[in-house]
Short mmCIF file of C-alpha atoms in Angstrom, two decimals:
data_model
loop_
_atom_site.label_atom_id
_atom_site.label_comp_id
_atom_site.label_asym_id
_atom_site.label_seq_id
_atom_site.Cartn_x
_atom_site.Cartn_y
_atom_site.Cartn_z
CA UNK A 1 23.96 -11.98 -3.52
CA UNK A 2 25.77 -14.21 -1.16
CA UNK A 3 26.92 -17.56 -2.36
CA UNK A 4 24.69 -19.54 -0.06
CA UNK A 5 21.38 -18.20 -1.41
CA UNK A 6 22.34 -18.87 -4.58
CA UNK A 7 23.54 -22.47 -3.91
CA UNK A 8 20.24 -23.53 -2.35
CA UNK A 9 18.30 -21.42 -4.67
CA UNK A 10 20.35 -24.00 -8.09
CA UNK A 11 19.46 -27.23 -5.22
CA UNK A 12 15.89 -26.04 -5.34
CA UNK A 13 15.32 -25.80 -8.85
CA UNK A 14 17.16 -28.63 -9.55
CA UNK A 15 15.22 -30.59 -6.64
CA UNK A 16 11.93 -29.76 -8.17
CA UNK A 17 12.93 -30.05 -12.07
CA UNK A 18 13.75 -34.05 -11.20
CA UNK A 19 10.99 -34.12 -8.55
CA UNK A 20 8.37 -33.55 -11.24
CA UNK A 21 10.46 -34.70 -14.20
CA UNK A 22 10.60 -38.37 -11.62
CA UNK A 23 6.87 -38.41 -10.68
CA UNK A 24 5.59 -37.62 -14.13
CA UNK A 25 7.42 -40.20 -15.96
CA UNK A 26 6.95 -43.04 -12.84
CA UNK A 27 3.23 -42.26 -13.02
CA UNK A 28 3.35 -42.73 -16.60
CA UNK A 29 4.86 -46.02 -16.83
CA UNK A 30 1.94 -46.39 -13.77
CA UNK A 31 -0.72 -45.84 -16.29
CA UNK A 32 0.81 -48.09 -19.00
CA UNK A 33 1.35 -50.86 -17.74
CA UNK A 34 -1.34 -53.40 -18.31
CA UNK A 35 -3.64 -55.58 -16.13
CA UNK A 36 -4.32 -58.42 -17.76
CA UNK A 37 -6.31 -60.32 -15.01
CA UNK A 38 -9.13 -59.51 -12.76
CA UNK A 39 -7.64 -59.47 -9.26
CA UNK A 40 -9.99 -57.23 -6.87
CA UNK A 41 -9.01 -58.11 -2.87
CA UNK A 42 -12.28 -59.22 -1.79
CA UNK A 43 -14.52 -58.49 -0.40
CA UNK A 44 -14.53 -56.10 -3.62
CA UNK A 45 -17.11 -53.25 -4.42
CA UNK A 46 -19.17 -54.52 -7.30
CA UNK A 47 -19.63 -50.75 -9.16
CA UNK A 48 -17.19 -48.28 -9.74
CA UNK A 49 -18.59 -46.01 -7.39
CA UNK A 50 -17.71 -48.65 -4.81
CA UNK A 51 -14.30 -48.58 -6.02
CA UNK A 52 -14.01 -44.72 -5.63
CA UNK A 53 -15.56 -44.96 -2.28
CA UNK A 54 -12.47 -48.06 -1.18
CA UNK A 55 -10.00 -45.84 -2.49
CA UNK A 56 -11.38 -42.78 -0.47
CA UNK A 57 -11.09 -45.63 2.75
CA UNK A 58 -7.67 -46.49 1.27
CA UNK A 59 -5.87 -43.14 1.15
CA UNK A 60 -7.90 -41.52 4.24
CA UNK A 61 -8.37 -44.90 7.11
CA UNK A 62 -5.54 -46.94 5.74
CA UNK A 63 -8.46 -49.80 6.24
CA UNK A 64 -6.59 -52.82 4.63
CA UNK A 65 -3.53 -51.64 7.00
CA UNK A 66 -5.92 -51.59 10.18
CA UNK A 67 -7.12 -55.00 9.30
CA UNK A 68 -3.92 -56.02 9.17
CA UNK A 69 -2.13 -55.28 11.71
CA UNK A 70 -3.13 -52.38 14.43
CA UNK A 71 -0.12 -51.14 15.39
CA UNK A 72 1.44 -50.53 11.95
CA UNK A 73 -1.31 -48.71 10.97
CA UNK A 74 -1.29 -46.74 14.46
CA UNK A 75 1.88 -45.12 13.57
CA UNK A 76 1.35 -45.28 9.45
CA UNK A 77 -1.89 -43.02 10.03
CA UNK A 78 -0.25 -40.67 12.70
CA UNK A 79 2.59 -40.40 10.68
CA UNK A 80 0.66 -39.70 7.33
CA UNK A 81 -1.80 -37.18 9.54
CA UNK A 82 1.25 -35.21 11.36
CA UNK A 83 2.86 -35.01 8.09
CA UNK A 84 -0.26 -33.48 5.92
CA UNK A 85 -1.12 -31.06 8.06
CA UNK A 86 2.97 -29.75 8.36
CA UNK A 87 3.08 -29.30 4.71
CA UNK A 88 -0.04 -27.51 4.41
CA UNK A 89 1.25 -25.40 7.32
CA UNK A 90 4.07 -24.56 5.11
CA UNK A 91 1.77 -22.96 2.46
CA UNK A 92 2.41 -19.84 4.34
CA UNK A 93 6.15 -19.86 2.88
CA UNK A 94 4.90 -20.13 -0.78
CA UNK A 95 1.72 -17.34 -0.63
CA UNK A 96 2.54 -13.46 -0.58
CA UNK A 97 -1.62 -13.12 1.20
CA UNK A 98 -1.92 -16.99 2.53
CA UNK A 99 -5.46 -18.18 2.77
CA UNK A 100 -7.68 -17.98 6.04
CA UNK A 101 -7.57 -22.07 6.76
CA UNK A 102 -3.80 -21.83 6.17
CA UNK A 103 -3.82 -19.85 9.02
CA UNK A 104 -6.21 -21.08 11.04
CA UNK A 105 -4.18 -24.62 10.90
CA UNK A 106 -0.64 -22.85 12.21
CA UNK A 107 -0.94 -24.21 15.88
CA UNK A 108 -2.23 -27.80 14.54
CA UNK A 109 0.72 -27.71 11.88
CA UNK A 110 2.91 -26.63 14.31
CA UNK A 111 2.70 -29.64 16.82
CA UNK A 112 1.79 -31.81 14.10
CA UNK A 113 5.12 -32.57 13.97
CA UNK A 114 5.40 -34.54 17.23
CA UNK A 115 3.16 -36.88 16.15
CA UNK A 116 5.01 -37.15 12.50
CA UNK A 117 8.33 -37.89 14.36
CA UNK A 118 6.41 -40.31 16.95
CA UNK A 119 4.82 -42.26 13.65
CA UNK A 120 8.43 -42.34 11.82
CA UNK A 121 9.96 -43.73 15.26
CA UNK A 122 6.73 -46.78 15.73
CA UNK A 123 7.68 -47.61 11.82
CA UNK A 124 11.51 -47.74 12.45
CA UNK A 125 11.36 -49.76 15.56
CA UNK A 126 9.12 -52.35 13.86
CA UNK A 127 11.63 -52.70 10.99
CA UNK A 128 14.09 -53.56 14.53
CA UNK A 129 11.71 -55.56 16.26
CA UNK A 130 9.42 -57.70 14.29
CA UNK A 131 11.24 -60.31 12.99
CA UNK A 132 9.15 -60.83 9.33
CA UNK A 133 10.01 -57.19 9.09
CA UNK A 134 13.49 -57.13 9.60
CA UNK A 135 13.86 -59.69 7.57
CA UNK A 136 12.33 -58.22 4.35
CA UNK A 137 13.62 -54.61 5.44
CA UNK A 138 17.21 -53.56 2.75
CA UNK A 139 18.94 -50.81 4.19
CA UNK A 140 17.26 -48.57 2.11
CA UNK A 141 14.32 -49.27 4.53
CA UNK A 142 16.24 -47.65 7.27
CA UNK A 143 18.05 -44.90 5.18
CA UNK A 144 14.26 -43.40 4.35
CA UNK A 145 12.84 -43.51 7.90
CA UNK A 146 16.20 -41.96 9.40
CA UNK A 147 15.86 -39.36 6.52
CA UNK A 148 12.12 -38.51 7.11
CA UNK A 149 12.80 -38.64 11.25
CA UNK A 150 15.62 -36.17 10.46
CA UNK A 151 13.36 -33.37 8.49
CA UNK A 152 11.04 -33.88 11.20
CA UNK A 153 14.24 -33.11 13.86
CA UNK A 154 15.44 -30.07 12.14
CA UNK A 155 12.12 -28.91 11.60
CA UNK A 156 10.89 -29.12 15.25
CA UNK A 157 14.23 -27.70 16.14
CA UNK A 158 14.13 -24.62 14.13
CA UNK A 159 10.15 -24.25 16.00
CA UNK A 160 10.90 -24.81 19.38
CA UNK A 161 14.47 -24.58 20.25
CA UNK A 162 16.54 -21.96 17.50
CA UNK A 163 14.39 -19.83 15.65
CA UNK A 164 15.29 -18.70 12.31
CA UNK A 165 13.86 -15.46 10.51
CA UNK A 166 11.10 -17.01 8.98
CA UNK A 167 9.87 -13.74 7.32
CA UNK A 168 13.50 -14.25 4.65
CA UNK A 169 12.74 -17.74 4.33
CA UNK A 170 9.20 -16.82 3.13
CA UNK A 171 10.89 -13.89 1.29
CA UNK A 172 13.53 -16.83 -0.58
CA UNK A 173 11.28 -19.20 -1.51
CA UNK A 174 8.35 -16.14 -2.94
CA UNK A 175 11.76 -15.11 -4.67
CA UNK A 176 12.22 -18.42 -6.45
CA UNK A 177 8.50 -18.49 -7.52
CA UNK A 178 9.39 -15.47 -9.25
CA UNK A 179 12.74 -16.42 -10.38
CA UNK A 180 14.65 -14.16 -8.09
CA UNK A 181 17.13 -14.99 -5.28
CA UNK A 182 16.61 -13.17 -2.10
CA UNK A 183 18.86 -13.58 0.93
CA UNK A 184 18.47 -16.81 2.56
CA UNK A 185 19.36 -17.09 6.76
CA UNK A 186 22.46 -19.09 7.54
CA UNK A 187 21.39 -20.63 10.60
CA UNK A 188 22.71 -24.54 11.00
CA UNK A 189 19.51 -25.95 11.85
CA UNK A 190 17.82 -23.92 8.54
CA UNK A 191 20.29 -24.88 6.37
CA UNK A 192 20.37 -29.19 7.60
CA UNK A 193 16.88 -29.03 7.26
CA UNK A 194 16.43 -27.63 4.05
CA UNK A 195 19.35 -29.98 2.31
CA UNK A 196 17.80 -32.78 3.57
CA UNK A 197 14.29 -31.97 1.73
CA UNK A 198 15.81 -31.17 -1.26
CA UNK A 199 17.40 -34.70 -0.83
CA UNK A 200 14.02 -36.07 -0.48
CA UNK A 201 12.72 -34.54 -3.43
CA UNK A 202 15.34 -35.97 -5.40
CA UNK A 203 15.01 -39.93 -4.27
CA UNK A 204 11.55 -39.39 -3.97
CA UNK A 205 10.68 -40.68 -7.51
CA UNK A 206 13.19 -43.69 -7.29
CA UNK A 207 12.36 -44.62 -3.74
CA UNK A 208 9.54 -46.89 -2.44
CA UNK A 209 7.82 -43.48 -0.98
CA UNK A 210 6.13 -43.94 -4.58
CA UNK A 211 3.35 -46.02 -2.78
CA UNK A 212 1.96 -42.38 -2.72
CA UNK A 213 0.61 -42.14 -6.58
CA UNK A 214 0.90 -45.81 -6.86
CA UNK A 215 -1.81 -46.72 -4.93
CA UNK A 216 -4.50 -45.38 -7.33
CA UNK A 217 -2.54 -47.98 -9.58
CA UNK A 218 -2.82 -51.00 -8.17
CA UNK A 219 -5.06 -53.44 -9.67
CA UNK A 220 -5.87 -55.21 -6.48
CA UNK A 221 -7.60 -51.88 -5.18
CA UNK A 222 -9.31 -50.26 -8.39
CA UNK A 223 -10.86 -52.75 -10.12
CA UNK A 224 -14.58 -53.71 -10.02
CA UNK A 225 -15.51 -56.77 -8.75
CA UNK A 226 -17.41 -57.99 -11.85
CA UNK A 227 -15.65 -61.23 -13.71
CA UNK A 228 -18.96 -62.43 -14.24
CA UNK A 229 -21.03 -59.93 -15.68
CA UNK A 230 -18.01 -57.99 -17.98
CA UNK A 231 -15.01 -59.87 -19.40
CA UNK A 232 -11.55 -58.17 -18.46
CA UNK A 233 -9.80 -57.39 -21.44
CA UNK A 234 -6.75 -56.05 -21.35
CA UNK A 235 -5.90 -53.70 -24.49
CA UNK A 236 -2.50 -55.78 -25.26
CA UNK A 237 -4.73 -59.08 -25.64
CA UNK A 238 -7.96 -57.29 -27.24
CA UNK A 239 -5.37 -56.44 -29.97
CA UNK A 240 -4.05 -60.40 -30.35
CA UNK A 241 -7.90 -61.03 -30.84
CA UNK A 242 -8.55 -59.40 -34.46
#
């Protein structure tokens, strides 16, 4: 086994292992940490079916985004969109028989992309150009948007411009499901693009890209708007009341 396969196949696990080892322990602390007022953004929902139903409008529209500012949320939600339906289109590499709708989603998945790198570049040129922006943006701001335009880059570059044997990628990455190494392609564009993911996975669970989990999280989204009718109580303070 050549020395490069089994190099990305230790990144890889290693990626993962702190990925999930990151996200479990961040969403943890998430969970823990208390709420001890009542601060719904209103206009709040009132049940917590209403809540459920904001978050759905949360995660899916971006609504509070669109209300704020339209061209954030323009390239947020294309960004977001291009960039769901290129890592379901990547299934395929983890499935020996992939499902029908994996397949059925290749083309869309496919030129998803553009609109992932065209989101990434509205989002880095507001950081540049709108001056409230810039001047809350640390270069960390930068660093994450020039990393996720890069993945995009490689990516599109390995689709449209040098192809790379995509049935060994598929065969390297079934292999590490299985805990074997197969051969892995060498090609430049394969081998930038897959580094830079595994760097992603790695910062993902110190980075501010946790706005994915913590979302469900945040106080001002998932309470219910009910001061009046139930006290809030958090468990901390029900405890300094007996």
């Amino acid at each position: 086994m050549s020395a490069l396969s089994v190099t990305y196949a230790i990144l890889f696990y290693a990626a993962t292992l702190l990925l999930v080892v990151g996200l479990v322990r961040k969403i943890a602390l998430y969970a823990r940490t208390p709420a001890p007022l009542k601060i719904p953004t209103t206009p709040a929902p009132v049940s917590r079916s209403g809540v459920v139903l904001r978050m759905v409008q949360e995660v899916v529209l971006f609504t509070s985004l669109f209300k704020a500012t339209k061209w954030t949320w323009l390239f947020g939600w294309l960004f977001h969109l291009g960039l769901l339906l290129v890592l379901l289109r990547h299934l395929r590499y983890f499935q020996a028989d992939t499902w029908f709708w994996v397949d059925l989603i290749q083309p869309f998945g496919k030129y998803a992309a553009f609109a992932m790198v065209i989101g990434l570049l509205g989002l880095f040129a507001r950081r540049i150009f709108v001056d409230r922006v810039r001047y809350i943006s640390s270069p960390s701001d930068y660093l994450m948007l020039l990393l996720l335009i890069a993945i995009g880059v490689s990516g599109m570059l390995m689709t449209f411009v040098a192809h790379t044997d995509i049935v060994m990628v598929k065969a390297f990455f079934l292999g590490l499901l299985r805990f074997t190494i197969e051969p892995l392609p060498s090609d430049a564009f394969l081998l930038v693009h897959l580094t830079l993911v595994a760097l992603l996975m790695i910062i993902f669970p110190i980075s501010k890209l946790l706005h994915a989990p913590g979302v469900f999280f945040s106080p001002s989204r998932n309470q219910v708007d009910n001061p009046r009718e139930k006290r809030h109580l958090a468990p901390w303070a029900a405890e300094l009341e007996k």
